[in-house]
Coordinates of C-alpha atoms in Angstrom, one line a residue:
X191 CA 0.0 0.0 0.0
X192 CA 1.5 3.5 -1.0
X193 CA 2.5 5.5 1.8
X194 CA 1.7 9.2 2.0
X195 CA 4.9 11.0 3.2
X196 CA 5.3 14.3 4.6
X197 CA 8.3 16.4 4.4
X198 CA 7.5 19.7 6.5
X199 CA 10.4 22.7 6.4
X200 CA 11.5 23.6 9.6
X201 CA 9.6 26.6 9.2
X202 CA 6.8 25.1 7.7
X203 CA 3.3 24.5 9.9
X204 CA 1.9 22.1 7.1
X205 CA 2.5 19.0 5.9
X206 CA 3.6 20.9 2.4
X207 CA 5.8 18.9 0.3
X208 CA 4.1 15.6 -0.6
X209 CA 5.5 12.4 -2.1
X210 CA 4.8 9.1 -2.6
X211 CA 7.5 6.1 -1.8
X212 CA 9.2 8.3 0.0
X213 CA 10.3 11.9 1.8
X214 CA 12.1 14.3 -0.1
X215 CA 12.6 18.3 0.4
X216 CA 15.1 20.3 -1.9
X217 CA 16.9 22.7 0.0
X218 CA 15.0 26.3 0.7
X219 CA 16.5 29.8 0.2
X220 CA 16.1 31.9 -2.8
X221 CA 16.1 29.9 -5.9
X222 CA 17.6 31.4 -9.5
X223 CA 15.5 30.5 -11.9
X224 CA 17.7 29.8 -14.7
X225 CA 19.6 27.4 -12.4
X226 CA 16.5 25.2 -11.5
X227 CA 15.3 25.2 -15.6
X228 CA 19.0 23.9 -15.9
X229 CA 18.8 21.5 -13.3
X230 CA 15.4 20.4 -14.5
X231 CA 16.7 19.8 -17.9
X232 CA 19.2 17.9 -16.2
X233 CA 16.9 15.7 -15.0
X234 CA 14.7 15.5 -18.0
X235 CA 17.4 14.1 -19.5
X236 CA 17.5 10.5 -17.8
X237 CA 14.3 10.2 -19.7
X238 CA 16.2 10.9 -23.1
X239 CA 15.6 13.3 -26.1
X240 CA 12.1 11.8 -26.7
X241 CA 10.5 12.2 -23.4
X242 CA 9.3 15.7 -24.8
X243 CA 7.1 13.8 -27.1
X244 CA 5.5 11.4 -24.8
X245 CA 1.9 13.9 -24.9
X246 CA 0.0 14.3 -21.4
X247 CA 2.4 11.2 -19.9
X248 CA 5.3 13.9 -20.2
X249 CA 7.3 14.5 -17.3
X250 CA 7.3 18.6 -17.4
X251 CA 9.6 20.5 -19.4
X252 CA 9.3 24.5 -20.4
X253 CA 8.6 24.6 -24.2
X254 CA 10.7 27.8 -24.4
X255 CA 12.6 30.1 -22.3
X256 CA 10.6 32.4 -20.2
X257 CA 10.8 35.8 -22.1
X258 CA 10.3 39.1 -19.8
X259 CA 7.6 41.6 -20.4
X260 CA 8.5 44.5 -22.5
X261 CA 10.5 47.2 -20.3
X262 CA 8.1 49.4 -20.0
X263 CA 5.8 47.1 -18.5
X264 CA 5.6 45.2 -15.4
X265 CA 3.7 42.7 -13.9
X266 CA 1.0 43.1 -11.5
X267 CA -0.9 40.0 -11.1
X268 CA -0.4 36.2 -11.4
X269 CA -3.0 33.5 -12.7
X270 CA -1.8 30.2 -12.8
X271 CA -4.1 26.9 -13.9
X272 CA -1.7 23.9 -13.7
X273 CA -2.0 20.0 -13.8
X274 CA -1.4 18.0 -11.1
X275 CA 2.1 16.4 -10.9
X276 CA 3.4 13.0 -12.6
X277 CA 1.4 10.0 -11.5
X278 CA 1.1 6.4 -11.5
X279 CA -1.4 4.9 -14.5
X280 CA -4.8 4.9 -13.4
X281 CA -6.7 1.5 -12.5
X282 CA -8.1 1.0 -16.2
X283 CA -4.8 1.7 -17.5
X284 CA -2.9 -0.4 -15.3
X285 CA -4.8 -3.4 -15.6
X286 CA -4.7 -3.0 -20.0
X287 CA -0.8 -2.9 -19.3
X288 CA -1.0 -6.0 -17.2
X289 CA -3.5 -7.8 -19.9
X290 CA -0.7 -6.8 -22.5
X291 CA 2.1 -7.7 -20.5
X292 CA 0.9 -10.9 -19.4
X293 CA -0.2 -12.0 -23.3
X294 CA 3.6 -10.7 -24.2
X295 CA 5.1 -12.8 -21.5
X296 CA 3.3 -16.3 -22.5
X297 CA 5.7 -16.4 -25.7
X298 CA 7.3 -19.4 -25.7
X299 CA 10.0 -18.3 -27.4
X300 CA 11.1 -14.5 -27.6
X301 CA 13.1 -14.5 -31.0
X302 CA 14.0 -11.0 -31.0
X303 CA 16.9 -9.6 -29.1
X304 CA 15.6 -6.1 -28.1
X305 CA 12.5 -7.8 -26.2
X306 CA 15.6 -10.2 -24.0
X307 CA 14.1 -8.0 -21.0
X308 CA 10.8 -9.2 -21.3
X309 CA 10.8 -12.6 -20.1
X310 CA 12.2 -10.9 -16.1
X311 CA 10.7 -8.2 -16.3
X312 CA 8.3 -7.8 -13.5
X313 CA 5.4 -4.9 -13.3
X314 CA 5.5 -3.0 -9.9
X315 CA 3.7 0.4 -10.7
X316 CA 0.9 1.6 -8.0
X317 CA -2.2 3.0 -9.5
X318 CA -3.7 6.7 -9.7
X319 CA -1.1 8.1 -7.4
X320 CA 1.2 10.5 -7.4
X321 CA 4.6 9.6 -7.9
X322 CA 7.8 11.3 -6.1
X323 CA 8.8 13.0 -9.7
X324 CA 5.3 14.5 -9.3
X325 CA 5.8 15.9 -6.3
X326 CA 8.9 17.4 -6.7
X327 CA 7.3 19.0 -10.1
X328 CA 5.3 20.7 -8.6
X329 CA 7.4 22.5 -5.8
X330 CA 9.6 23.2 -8.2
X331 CA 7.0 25.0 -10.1
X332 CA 6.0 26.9 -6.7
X333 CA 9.7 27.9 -6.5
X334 CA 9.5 29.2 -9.3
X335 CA 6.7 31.4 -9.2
X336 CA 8.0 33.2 -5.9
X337 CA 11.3 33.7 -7.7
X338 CA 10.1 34.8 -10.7
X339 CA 7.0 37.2 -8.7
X340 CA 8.4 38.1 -5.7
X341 CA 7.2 42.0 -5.8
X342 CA 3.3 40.8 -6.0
X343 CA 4.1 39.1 -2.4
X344 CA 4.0 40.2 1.2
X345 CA 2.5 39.4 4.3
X346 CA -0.8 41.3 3.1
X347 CA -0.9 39.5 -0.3
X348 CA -0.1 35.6 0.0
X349 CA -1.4 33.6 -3.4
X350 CA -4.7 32.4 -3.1
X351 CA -4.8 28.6 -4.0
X352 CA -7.4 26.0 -5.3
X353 CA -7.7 22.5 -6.2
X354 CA -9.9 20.1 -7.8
X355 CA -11.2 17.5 -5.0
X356 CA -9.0 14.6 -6.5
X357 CA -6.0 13.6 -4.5
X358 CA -3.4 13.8 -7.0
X359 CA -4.7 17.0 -7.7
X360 CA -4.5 18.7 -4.2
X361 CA -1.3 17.2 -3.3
X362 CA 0.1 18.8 -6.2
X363 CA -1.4 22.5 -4.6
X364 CA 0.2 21.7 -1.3
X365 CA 3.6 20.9 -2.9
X366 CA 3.7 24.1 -4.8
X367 CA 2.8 25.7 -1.7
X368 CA 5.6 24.2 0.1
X369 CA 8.0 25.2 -2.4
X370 CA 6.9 28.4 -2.9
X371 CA 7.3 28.9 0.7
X372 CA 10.7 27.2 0.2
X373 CA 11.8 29.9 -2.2
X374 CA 11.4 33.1 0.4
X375 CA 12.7 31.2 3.1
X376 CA 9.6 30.7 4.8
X377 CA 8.5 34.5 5.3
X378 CA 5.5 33.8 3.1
X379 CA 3.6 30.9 3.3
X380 CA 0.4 30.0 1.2
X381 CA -1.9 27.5 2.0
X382 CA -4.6 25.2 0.2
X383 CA -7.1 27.5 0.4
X384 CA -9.9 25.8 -1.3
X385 CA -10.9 22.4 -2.0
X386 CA -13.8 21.9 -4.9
X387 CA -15.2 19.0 -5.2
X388 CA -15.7 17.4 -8.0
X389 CA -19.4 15.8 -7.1
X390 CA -20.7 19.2 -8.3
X391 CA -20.1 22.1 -9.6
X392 CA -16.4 22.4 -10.5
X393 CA -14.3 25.0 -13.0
X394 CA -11.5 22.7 -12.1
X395 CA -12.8 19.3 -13.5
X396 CA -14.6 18.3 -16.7
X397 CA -17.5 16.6 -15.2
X398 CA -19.8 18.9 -15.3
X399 CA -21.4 17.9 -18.6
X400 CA -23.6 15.2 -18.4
X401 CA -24.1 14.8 -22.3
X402 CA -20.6 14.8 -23.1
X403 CA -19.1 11.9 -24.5
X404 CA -15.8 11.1 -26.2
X405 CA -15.4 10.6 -30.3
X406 CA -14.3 6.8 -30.8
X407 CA -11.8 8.3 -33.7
X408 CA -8.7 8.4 -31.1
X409 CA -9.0 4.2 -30.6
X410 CA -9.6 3.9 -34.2
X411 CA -6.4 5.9 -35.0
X412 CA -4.7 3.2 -32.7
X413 CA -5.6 0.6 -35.1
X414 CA -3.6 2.8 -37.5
X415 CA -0.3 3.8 -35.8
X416 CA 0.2 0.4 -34.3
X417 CA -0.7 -1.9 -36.9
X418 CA 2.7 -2.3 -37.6
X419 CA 4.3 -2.1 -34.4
X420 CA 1.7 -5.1 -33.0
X421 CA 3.0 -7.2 -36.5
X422 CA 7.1 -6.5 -34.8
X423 CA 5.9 -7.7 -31.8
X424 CA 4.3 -10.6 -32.5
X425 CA 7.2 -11.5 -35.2
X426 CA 9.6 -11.6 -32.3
X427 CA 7.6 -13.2 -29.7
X428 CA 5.8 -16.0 -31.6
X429 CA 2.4 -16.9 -29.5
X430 CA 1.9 -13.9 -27.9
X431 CA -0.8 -12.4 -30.2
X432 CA -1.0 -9.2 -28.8
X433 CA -3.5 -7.0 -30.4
X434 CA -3.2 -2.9 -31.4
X435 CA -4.8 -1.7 -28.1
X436 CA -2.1 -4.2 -26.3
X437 CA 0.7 -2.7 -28.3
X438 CA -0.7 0.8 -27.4
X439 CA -1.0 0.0 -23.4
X440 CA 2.4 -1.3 -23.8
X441 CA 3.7 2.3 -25.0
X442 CA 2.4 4.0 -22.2
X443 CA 4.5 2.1 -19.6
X444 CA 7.0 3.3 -21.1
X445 CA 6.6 6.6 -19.6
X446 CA 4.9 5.4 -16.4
X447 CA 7.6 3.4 -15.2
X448 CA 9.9 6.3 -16.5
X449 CA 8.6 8.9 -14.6
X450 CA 7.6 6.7 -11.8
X451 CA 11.3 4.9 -11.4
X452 CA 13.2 8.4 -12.5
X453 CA 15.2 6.5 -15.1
X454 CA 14.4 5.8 -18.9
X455 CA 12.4 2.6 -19.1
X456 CA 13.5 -0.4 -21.5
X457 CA 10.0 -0.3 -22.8
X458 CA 10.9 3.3 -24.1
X459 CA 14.0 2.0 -26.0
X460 CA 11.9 -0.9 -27.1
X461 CA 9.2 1.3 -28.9
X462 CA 12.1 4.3 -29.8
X463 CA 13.7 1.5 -32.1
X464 CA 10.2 0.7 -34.0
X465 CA 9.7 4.6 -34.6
X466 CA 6.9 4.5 -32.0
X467 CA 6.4 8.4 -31.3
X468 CA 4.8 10.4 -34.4
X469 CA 1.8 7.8 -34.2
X470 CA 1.4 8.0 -30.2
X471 CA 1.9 11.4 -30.0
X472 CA -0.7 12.1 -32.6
X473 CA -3.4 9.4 -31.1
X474 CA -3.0 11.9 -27.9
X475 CA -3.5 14.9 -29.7
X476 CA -6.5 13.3 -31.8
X477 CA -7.6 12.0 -28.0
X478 CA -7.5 15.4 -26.2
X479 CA -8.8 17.3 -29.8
X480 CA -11.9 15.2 -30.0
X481 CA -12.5 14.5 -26.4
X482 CA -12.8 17.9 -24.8
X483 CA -10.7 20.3 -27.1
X484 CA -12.2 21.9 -30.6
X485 CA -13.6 18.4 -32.3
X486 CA -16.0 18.0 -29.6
X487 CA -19.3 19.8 -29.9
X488 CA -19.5 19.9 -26.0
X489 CA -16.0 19.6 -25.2
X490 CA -15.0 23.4 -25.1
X491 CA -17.9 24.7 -22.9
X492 CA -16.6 23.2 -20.5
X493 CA -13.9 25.7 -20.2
X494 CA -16.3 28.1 -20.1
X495 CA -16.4 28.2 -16.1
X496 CA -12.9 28.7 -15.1
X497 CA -12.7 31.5 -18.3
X498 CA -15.5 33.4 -16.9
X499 CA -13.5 33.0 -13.2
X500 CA -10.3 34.4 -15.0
X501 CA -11.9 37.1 -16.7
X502 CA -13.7 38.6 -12.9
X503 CA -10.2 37.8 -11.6
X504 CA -8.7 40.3 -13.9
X505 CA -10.9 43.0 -13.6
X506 CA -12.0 42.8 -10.2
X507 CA -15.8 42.2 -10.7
X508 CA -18.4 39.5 -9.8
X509 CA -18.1 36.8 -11.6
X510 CA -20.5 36.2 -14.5
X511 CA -21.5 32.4 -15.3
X512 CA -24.1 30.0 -15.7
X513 CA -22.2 27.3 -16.6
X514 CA -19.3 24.6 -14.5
X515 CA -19.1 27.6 -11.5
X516 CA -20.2 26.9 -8.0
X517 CA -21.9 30.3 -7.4
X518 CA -21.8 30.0 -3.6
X519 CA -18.3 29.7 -3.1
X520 CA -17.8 32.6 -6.4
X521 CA -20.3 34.8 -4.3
X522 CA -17.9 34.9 -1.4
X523 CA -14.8 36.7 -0.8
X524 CA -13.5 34.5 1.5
X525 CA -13.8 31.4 -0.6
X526 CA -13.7 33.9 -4.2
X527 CA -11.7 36.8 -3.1
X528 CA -10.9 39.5 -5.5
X529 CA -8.4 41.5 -4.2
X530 CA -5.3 39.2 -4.5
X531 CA -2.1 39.4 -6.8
X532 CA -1.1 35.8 -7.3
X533 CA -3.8 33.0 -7.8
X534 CA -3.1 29.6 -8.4
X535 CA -5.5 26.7 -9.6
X536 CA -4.7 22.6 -9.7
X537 CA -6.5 20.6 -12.2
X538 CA -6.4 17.6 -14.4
X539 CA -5.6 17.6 -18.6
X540 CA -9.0 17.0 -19.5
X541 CA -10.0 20.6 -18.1
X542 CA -7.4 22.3 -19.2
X543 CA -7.4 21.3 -22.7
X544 CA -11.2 22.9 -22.9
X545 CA -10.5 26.0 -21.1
X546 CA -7.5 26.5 -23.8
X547 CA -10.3 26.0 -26.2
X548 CA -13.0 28.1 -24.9
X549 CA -10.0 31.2 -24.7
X550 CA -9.4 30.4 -28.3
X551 CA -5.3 29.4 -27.7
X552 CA -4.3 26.8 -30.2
X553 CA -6.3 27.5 -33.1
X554 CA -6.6 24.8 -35.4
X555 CA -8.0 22.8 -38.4
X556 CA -9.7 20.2 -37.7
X557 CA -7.4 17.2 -37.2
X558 CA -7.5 14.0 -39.1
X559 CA -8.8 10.8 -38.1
X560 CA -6.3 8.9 -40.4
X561 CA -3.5 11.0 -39.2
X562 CA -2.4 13.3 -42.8
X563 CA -2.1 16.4 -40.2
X564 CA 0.4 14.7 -38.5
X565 CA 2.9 17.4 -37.2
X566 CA 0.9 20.1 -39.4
X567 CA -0.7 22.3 -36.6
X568 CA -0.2 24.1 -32.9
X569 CA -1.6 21.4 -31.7
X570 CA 0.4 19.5 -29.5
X571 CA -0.6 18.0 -26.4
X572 CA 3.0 17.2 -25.4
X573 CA 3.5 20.7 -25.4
X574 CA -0.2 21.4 -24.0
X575 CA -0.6 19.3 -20.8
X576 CA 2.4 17.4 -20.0
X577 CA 2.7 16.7 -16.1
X578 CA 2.9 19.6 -14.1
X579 CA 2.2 21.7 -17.5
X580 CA 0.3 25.1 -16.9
X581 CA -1.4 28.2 -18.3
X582 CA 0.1 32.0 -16.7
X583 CA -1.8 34.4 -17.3
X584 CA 0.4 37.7 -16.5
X585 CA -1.6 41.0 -16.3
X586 CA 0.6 43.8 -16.9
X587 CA 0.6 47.7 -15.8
X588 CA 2.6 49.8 -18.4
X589 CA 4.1 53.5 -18.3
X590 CA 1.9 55.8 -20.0
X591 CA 2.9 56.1 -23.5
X592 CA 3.2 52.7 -24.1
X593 CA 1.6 51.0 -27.0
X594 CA 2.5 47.2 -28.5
X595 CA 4.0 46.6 -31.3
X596 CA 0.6 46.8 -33.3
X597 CA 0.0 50.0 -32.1
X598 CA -3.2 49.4 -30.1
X599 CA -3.1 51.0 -26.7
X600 CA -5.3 50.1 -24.0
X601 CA -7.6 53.2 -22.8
X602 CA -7.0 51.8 -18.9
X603 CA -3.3 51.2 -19.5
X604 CA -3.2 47.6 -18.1
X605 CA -2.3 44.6 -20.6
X606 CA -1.8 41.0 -20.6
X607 CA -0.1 37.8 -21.6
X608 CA -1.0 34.7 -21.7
X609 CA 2.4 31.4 -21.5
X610 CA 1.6 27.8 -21.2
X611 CA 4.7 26.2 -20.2
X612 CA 6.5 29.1 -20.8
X613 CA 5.5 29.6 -24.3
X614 CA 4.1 33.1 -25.0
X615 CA 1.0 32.3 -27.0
X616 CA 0.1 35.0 -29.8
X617 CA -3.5 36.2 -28.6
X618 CA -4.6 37.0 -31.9
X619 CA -7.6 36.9 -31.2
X620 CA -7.2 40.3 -29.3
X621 CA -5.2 42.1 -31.6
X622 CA -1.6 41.0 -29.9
X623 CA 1.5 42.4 -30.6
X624 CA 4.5 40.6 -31.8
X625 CA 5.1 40.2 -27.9
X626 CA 2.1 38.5 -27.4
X627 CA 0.7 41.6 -25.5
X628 CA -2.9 42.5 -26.0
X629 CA -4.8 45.0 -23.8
X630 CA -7.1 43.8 -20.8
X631 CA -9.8 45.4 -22.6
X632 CA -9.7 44.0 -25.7
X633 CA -8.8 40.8 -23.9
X634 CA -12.0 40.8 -21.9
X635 CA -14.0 41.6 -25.2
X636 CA -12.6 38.8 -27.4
X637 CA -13.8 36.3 -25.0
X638 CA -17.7 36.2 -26.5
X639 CA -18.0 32.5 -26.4
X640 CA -17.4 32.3 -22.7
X641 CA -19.4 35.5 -22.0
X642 CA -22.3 34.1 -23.8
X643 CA -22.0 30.4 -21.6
X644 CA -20.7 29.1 -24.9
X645 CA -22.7 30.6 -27.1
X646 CA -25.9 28.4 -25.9
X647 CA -23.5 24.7 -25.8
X648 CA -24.0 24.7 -22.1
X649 CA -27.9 23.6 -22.1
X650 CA -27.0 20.7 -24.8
X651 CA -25.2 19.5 -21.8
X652 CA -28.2 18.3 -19.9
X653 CA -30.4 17.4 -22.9
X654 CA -31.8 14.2 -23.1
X655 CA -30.3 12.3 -25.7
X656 CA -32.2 11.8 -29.1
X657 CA -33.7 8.2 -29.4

């Protein structure tokens, strides 16, 4: 049975930094920035080149470096929406690795030397959880918000943290927490400040859409990408008759065991040498495009909630939904406060990937079923929603005078930007600048679809189906 482990700083009254299998707490102080990305890389590494295509089973990596607001500009508040941390495979996927595995291992003869491993290999991965490189992806992430924020802090102004009501999820809020705290040396130390569950109402989970199912196109695609990698398999392990779904659970332990064991899995060099990746990583990005991203009639609504949140976050106002929010807790300002300068949200992939939708971020045709758009789009869940992966929204306050790159100068003289994993998006949508910077106002008026509760998508939701 996994054991929950608690690693408090000295300093620290909560149990912060959380990890599973065992207790771990990187060293507190004042962290540089460019040293941790460094020493992240570092550890990306041990996972090889290729890890940064391994989709929403990616441990975290920053898809570019972070790029400061123009000079003139600073920031002046923080919104962060970030997936929970690296985890174990959940219970259905664990057991379709353990069908695979167990068909792969009743070969009576395994003919071909790269599966030699195979026949000692034993499965040991726990189930849902998080594991320890989840853990410490998230307080690194906490780190470095402080570092990178640490004029929007002070006793008066602590970040005001949320998490989705799944485990995974709110350990991953009280790690950042812990490193956050970490970073300033324990002067300023946030807490969990809200738990929502996820039996209701929830702008932090994609169950609040009754009607909403998934396409089937993604498992179809599967019978397409590894048609050919099932026919290797089963060349070099006569008897084992594994089918395209078992060569598909297959690929994903090899980044659950990597990111679980912190070292690159053999089942990774297995399916690196049959060219494995440009058909996996485009059956996730058909998977999270069709099940709550663009190619899903009800899959972007439910974005809608946490967009309508953001938008009343920014400008200081009520917020204005009838959608996913729970309007008790968004009536209060103890549980919905408005007044804060660093906000930070936990969820899962499947939320995130519709709030990017409902913002309009990642604009795109609409993908193919048979996979001729491989590579041919921003779409890119490796780059989307990889562990730990999140969404910064930077509001800035620039010097009068200022005007973007475009020219278009906001009447109120406050701006923003939006960066998921570190990647300025281009926000044309709002007239952006080359710099990504669009002002608050036009911001606010661009987003019509999540103004309107999705433009009327959000009732579909609790139709009755047609006979």
């Amino acid at each position: 049975m996994t054991t929950l482990l608690c690693a408090a700083l000295a300093f620290y009254a909560f149990c912060g930094y959380v990890a599973l299998g065992r207790t771990s707490s990187p060293e507190g102080g004042i962290v540089d920035v460019e040293n941790t990305e460094s020493n992240l890389t570092s550890d990306r590494s041990v996972f090889g080149a290729d890890s940064t295509r391994w989709a929403q089973y990616a441990p975290y990596f920053p898809v570019e470096p972070y790029a400061a607001p123009p000079a003139s500009c600073e920031v002046d508040q923080v919104h962060i929406i970030q997936r929970h941390g690296a985890r174990y495979p959940t219970s259905g996927a664990a057991a379709r690795i353990q069908a695979a595995l167990a068909r792969l291992q009743t070969a009576t003869i395994l003919s071909d030397s790269s599966l030699a491993f195979v026949s000692n290999y034993t499965y040991t991965l726990g189930e849902n959880s998080l594991v320890p490189l989840g853990a410490q992806e998230s307080y690194d992430a906490g780190q470095e918000v402080y570092t990178r924020y640490p004029s929007l802090v002070d006793a008066d102004r602590l970040p005001f943290v949320r998490a989705s009501g799944s485990e995974r999820v709110e350990q991953s809020a009280t790690n950042w927490t812990a490193g956050f705290a970490a970073a300033n040396n324990g002067v300023y130390v946030p807490v969990l400040s809200l738990v929502i569950s996820e039996e209701g109402n929830d702008t932090l989970d994609d169950a609040s859409c009754p009607q909403h199912i998934s396409s089937p196109l993604p498992d179809a695609y599967i019978d397409i990408y590894a048609a050919n990698l099932t026919a290797e398999l089963n060349a070099g392990a006569p008897g084992a008759n594994l089918s395209n779904a078992d060569t598909h659970a297959l690929v994903t332990l090899c980044m659950f065991e990597s990111v679980a064991r912190q070292e690159r899995s053999a089942w990774c060099d297995l399916f690196a040498g049959l060219d494995a990746w440009d058909g996996f990583e485009y059956w996730a990005d058909l998977d999270k495009y069709y099940g709550t991203g663009y190619g899903n009639a009800l899959g972007p609504v439910q974005g809608v909630g946490y967009v309508n949140e953001l938008l009343a976050r920014l400008t200081s106002t009520p917020v204005s939904d009838s959608t996913s929010t729970n309007r008790t807790l968004d009536a209060s300002p103890a549980t919905f406060p408005l007044n804060r300068t660093v906000y930070a949200d936990f969820s899962h992939d499947n939320l995130m990937i519709p709030v990017f939708a409902a913002m309009g971020l990642f604009p795109t045709d609409p993908l193919d079923p048979a996979g001729a758009s491989i590579g041919a789009g921003v779409w890119n869940v490796s780059r989307m929603v990889p562990f730990a992966g999140r969404m910064v929204v930077e509001r800035l306050a620039c010097e009068e005078g200022y005007e973007p790159a475009d020219g278009s100068a906001d009447a109120e003289g406050r701006y923003l930007r939006v960066l998921v994993n570190q990647a300025v998006q281009p926000l044309a949508f709002c007239g952006a600048s080359a710099d990504g910077v669009c002002g608050l106002g036009a911001f606010v008026d661009s987003q019509a679809f999540a103004k309107s509760g999705g433009n009327g998508t959000w009732d579909a939701c609790f139709e009755a189906a047609a006979a």
